[in-house]
Amino acid sequence: MKKLLFIALLISLTVSVFPFFLGVSGGKELGGKNRYILGAELGSYQNLLGISVNVFYPLSGSEIDTFENVNLSEIQLVEIDPYLLLVLNLLGTKVYAGAAPILIANVQSGEIGLYSQEVFHAKVGIKSGTGIAFSLEAITTFNTQFLSTGIYTVNFGIGLSF
C-alpha cells in the first residue's frame, strides 16, 4: 500500500512539474528475430529537449497468435530505454529523434543492468494529438561507431497526453 501511495504521489508531482505522455505501443522487428514487441512509455515531448522512458517486452512465438496468451506474471526480462530526445513542434505534431542506452531488467529480482557498452538504441518518430495522442516510431540499434546493426523496429502507440 505504501508503494502505491508513493507512486501516486510521484506521478502527481511529475504532472505538476512538466507535461507528459503516458502510453502503450506495439510493433514489429524487421530483421533479426522478427519478433513482435509490446511496450509502455512515459515521456515529455513539450520542449526542444525531451525525455522518454520506454519499456519493451518481445513476444514469443506462442504469444504472437493472440494477445490473450501473454501472461504478465510470467514475464522475467524487459528492456528499458531511457531516451534523450530532440523535439520539433510542427503545428501540434511533434517530430523527434533520440538515443538511449539499452538496459535489461529482471522483473522478479528487480536487478537492472546495461545490455552492452558497445550498442545503443536510436529512434525517430512523430506524435500527434492532444488528450489522446498517437505515435509512429522507428527504432534501430547502433554501435559506438554509429553503424546500424540492420535490425529495425516499427512501433505504433497510443496514449494520454497531459
mmCIF file of C-alpha atoms in Angstrom:
data_model
loop_
_atom_site.group_PDB
_atom_site.id
_atom_site.type_symbol
_atom_site.label_atom_id
_atom_site.label_comp_id
_atom_site.label_asym_id
_atom_site.label_seq_id
_atom_site.Cartn_x
_atom_site.Cartn_y
_atom_site.Cartn_z
ATOM 1 C CA MET A 1 0.000 0.000 0.000
ATOM 2 C CA LYS A 2 2.871 2.368 0.807
ATOM 3 C CA LYS A 3 4.372 1.718 -2.630
ATOM 4 C CA LEU A 4 1.070 2.555 -4.309
ATOM 5 C CA LEU A 5 0.775 5.826 -2.383
ATOM 6 C CA PHE A 6 4.387 6.695 -3.212
ATOM 7 C CA ILE A 7 3.798 6.025 -6.931
ATOM 8 C CA ALA A 8 0.602 8.135 -6.900
ATOM 9 C CA LEU A 9 2.452 10.982 -5.184
ATOM 10 C CA LEU A 10 5.359 10.733 -7.621
ATOM 11 C CA ILE A 11 3.010 10.840 -10.635
ATOM 12 C CA SER A 12 1.115 13.815 -9.172
ATOM 13 C CA LEU A 13 4.353 15.754 -8.638
ATOM 14 C CA THR A 14 5.572 14.867 -12.108
ATOM 15 C CA VAL A 15 2.352 16.088 -13.743
ATOM 16 C CA SER A 16 2.534 19.371 -11.870
ATOM 17 C CA VAL A 17 6.198 19.990 -12.851
ATOM 18 C CA PHE A 18 6.052 19.201 -16.583
ATOM 19 C CA PRO A 19 3.536 17.935 -19.122
ATOM 20 C CA PHE A 20 3.989 14.307 -20.079
ATOM 21 C CA PHE A 21 2.809 11.451 -22.251
ATOM 22 C CA LEU A 22 1.791 8.040 -20.894
ATOM 23 C CA GLY A 23 1.058 5.339 -23.417
ATOM 24 C CA VAL A 24 1.347 1.826 -24.774
ATOM 25 C CA SER A 25 2.792 0.616 -28.053
ATOM 26 C CA GLY A 26 3.058 -2.417 -30.232
ATOM 27 C CA GLY A 27 5.486 -3.083 -33.001
ATOM 28 C CA LYS A 28 7.316 -5.481 -35.254
ATOM 29 C CA GLU A 29 11.022 -6.131 -35.508
ATOM 30 C CA LEU A 30 12.228 -6.079 -39.120
ATOM 31 C CA GLY A 31 15.350 -8.193 -39.374
ATOM 32 C CA GLY A 32 16.960 -10.069 -36.512
ATOM 33 C CA LYS A 33 14.434 -12.405 -34.897
ATOM 34 C CA ASN A 34 11.397 -10.651 -36.487
ATOM 35 C CA ARG A 35 9.628 -10.548 -33.120
ATOM 36 C CA TYR A 36 6.530 -8.618 -32.169
ATOM 37 C CA ILE A 37 7.065 -6.117 -29.362
ATOM 38 C CA LEU A 38 4.741 -4.806 -26.631
ATOM 39 C CA GLY A 39 5.725 -1.645 -24.821
ATOM 40 C CA ALA A 40 4.856 1.154 -22.438
ATOM 41 C CA GLU A 41 6.152 4.715 -22.397
ATOM 42 C CA LEU A 42 6.421 7.696 -20.102
ATOM 43 C CA GLY A 43 7.886 10.835 -21.616
ATOM 44 C CA SER A 44 7.887 14.582 -22.054
ATOM 45 C CA TYR A 45 7.801 15.982 -25.594
ATOM 46 C CA GLN A 46 6.909 19.631 -24.952
ATOM 47 C CA ASN A 47 10.294 21.337 -25.319
ATOM 48 C CA LEU A 48 13.219 21.253 -27.724
ATOM 49 C CA LEU A 49 14.844 18.670 -25.458
ATOM 50 C CA GLY A 50 12.618 15.820 -24.372
ATOM 51 C CA ILE A 51 12.895 12.608 -22.437
ATOM 52 C CA SER A 52 11.224 9.264 -22.872
ATOM 53 C CA VAL A 53 11.477 6.018 -20.945
ATOM 54 C CA ASN A 54 10.295 3.037 -22.937
ATOM 55 C CA VAL A 55 9.813 -0.471 -21.533
ATOM 56 C CA PHE A 56 9.645 -3.257 -24.118
ATOM 57 C CA TYR A 57 8.767 -6.943 -23.978
ATOM 58 C CA PRO A 58 9.358 -9.142 -27.037
ATOM 59 C CA LEU A 59 6.610 -11.703 -27.610
ATOM 60 C CA SER A 60 7.471 -15.356 -28.085
ATOM 61 C CA GLY A 61 6.064 -17.412 -30.960
ATOM 62 C CA SER A 62 3.104 -18.764 -28.962
ATOM 63 C CA GLU A 63 2.159 -15.301 -27.709
ATOM 64 C CA ILE A 64 2.057 -13.816 -31.220
ATOM 65 C CA ASP A 65 -1.088 -15.733 -32.207
ATOM 66 C CA THR A 66 -3.274 -13.895 -29.689
ATOM 67 C CA PHE A 67 -2.502 -11.252 -27.141
ATOM 68 C CA GLU A 68 -4.632 -13.256 -24.700
ATOM 69 C CA ASN A 69 -1.720 -15.696 -24.353
ATOM 70 C CA VAL A 70 0.514 -13.016 -22.806
ATOM 71 C CA ASN A 71 0.763 -13.834 -19.103
ATOM 72 C CA LEU A 72 2.165 -10.751 -17.373
ATOM 73 C CA SER A 73 3.066 -12.727 -14.243
ATOM 74 C CA GLU A 74 5.463 -14.925 -16.272
ATOM 75 C CA ILE A 75 7.491 -12.026 -17.714
ATOM 76 C CA GLN A 76 11.065 -12.302 -16.450
ATOM 77 C CA LEU A 77 13.120 -9.834 -18.514
ATOM 78 C CA VAL A 78 12.161 -6.488 -20.049
ATOM 79 C CA GLU A 79 14.168 -3.918 -21.929
ATOM 80 C CA ILE A 80 14.265 -0.332 -20.654
ATOM 81 C CA ASP A 81 15.399 2.505 -22.937
ATOM 82 C CA PRO A 82 15.784 5.969 -21.308
ATOM 83 C CA TYR A 83 15.898 8.282 -24.365
ATOM 84 C CA LEU A 84 17.208 11.822 -24.587
ATOM 85 C CA LEU A 85 15.309 13.451 -27.462
ATOM 86 C CA LEU A 86 15.480 16.419 -29.782
ATOM 87 C CA VAL A 87 11.856 17.520 -30.342
ATOM 88 C CA LEU A 88 10.429 19.827 -33.009
ATOM 89 C CA ASN A 89 6.842 21.006 -32.561
ATOM 90 C CA LEU A 90 5.305 21.485 -36.017
ATOM 91 C CA LEU A 91 1.668 22.640 -35.986
ATOM 92 C CA GLY A 92 0.751 20.485 -32.994
ATOM 93 C CA THR A 93 2.639 17.435 -34.239
ATOM 94 C CA LYS A 94 5.872 16.546 -32.520
ATOM 95 C CA VAL A 95 8.731 15.202 -34.623
ATOM 96 C CA TYR A 96 11.534 13.748 -32.545
ATOM 97 C CA ALA A 97 14.800 11.810 -32.648
ATOM 98 C CA GLY A 98 16.922 10.493 -29.831
ATOM 99 C CA ALA A 99 19.233 7.875 -28.420
ATOM 100 C CA ALA A 100 19.302 5.671 -25.326
ATOM 101 C CA PRO A 101 21.451 3.067 -23.644
ATOM 102 C CA ILE A 102 19.839 -0.382 -23.590
ATOM 103 C CA LEU A 103 19.060 -1.603 -20.084
ATOM 104 C CA ILE A 104 17.803 -5.087 -19.207
ATOM 105 C CA ALA A 105 15.651 -5.502 -16.091
ATOM 106 C CA ASN A 106 14.884 -8.737 -14.300
ATOM 107 C CA VAL A 107 11.295 -8.160 -13.208
ATOM 108 C CA GLN A 108 11.316 -10.810 -10.493
ATOM 109 C CA SER A 109 14.610 -9.885 -8.784
ATOM 110 C CA GLY A 110 14.478 -6.149 -9.504
ATOM 111 C CA GLU A 111 18.014 -6.131 -10.916
ATOM 112 C CA ILE A 112 18.820 -3.747 -13.788
ATOM 113 C CA GLY A 113 21.949 -3.865 -15.892
ATOM 114 C CA LEU A 114 23.455 -2.372 -19.018
ATOM 115 C CA TYR A 115 22.947 -4.654 -22.018
ATOM 116 C CA SER A 116 26.232 -3.598 -23.640
ATOM 117 C CA GLN A 117 28.683 -0.722 -23.599
ATOM 118 C CA GLU A 118 29.078 -1.130 -27.366
ATOM 119 C CA VAL A 119 25.489 -0.659 -28.605
ATOM 120 C CA PHE A 120 22.602 1.756 -28.053
ATOM 121 C CA HIS A 121 19.148 2.409 -29.489
ATOM 122 C CA ALA A 122 18.194 5.367 -31.628
ATOM 123 C CA LYS A 123 14.662 6.316 -32.604
ATOM 124 C CA VAL A 124 12.816 8.774 -34.786
ATOM 125 C CA GLY A 125 9.111 9.353 -34.615
ATOM 126 C CA ILE A 126 6.063 11.542 -34.772
ATOM 127 C CA LYS A 127 3.459 12.084 -32.067
ATOM 128 C CA SER A 128 0.184 13.843 -32.738
ATOM 129 C CA GLY A 129 -2.922 14.661 -30.761
ATOM 130 C CA THR A 130 -3.956 16.408 -27.580
ATOM 131 C CA GLY A 131 -5.584 14.466 -24.800
ATOM 132 C CA ILE A 132 -5.331 11.209 -26.727
ATOM 133 C CA ALA A 133 -2.129 11.100 -28.768
ATOM 134 C CA PHE A 134 -0.924 8.684 -31.437
ATOM 135 C CA SER A 135 2.685 7.914 -32.290
ATOM 136 C CA LEU A 136 4.642 6.165 -35.013
ATOM 137 C CA GLU A 137 8.300 5.338 -34.361
ATOM 138 C CA ALA A 138 11.225 3.589 -35.997
ATOM 139 C CA ILE A 139 13.956 2.239 -33.729
ATOM 140 C CA THR A 140 17.322 0.725 -34.619
ATOM 141 C CA THR A 141 20.409 -0.462 -32.777
ATOM 142 C CA PHE A 142 23.717 1.319 -33.394
ATOM 143 C CA ASN A 143 27.218 0.529 -32.247
ATOM 144 C CA THR A 144 29.637 3.115 -30.882
ATOM 145 C CA GLN A 145 30.924 3.813 -34.421
ATOM 146 C CA PHE A 146 27.325 4.843 -35.372
ATOM 147 C CA LEU A 147 26.867 1.841 -37.672
ATOM 148 C CA SER A 148 23.396 0.285 -37.633
ATOM 149 C CA THR A 149 23.023 -3.429 -36.996
ATOM 150 C CA GLY A 150 20.370 -3.553 -39.733
ATOM 151 C CA ILE A 151 17.649 -4.525 -37.258
ATOM 152 C CA TYR A 152 14.757 -2.069 -37.145
ATOM 153 C CA THR A 153 11.555 -1.967 -35.146
ATOM 154 C CA VAL A 154 8.460 -0.091 -36.226
ATOM 155 C CA ASN A 155 6.091 0.828 -33.371
ATOM 156 C CA PHE A 156 2.610 2.294 -33.261
ATOM 157 C CA GLY A 157 1.491 3.798 -29.973
ATOM 158 C CA ILE A 158 -1.482 5.402 -28.306
ATOM 159 C CA GLY A 159 -1.620 7.205 -25.006
ATOM 160 C CA LEU A 160 -2.702 10.121 -22.907
ATOM 161 C CA SER A 161 -1.002 13.465 -23.211
ATOM 162 C CA PHE A 162 -1.213 15.567 -20.031
#
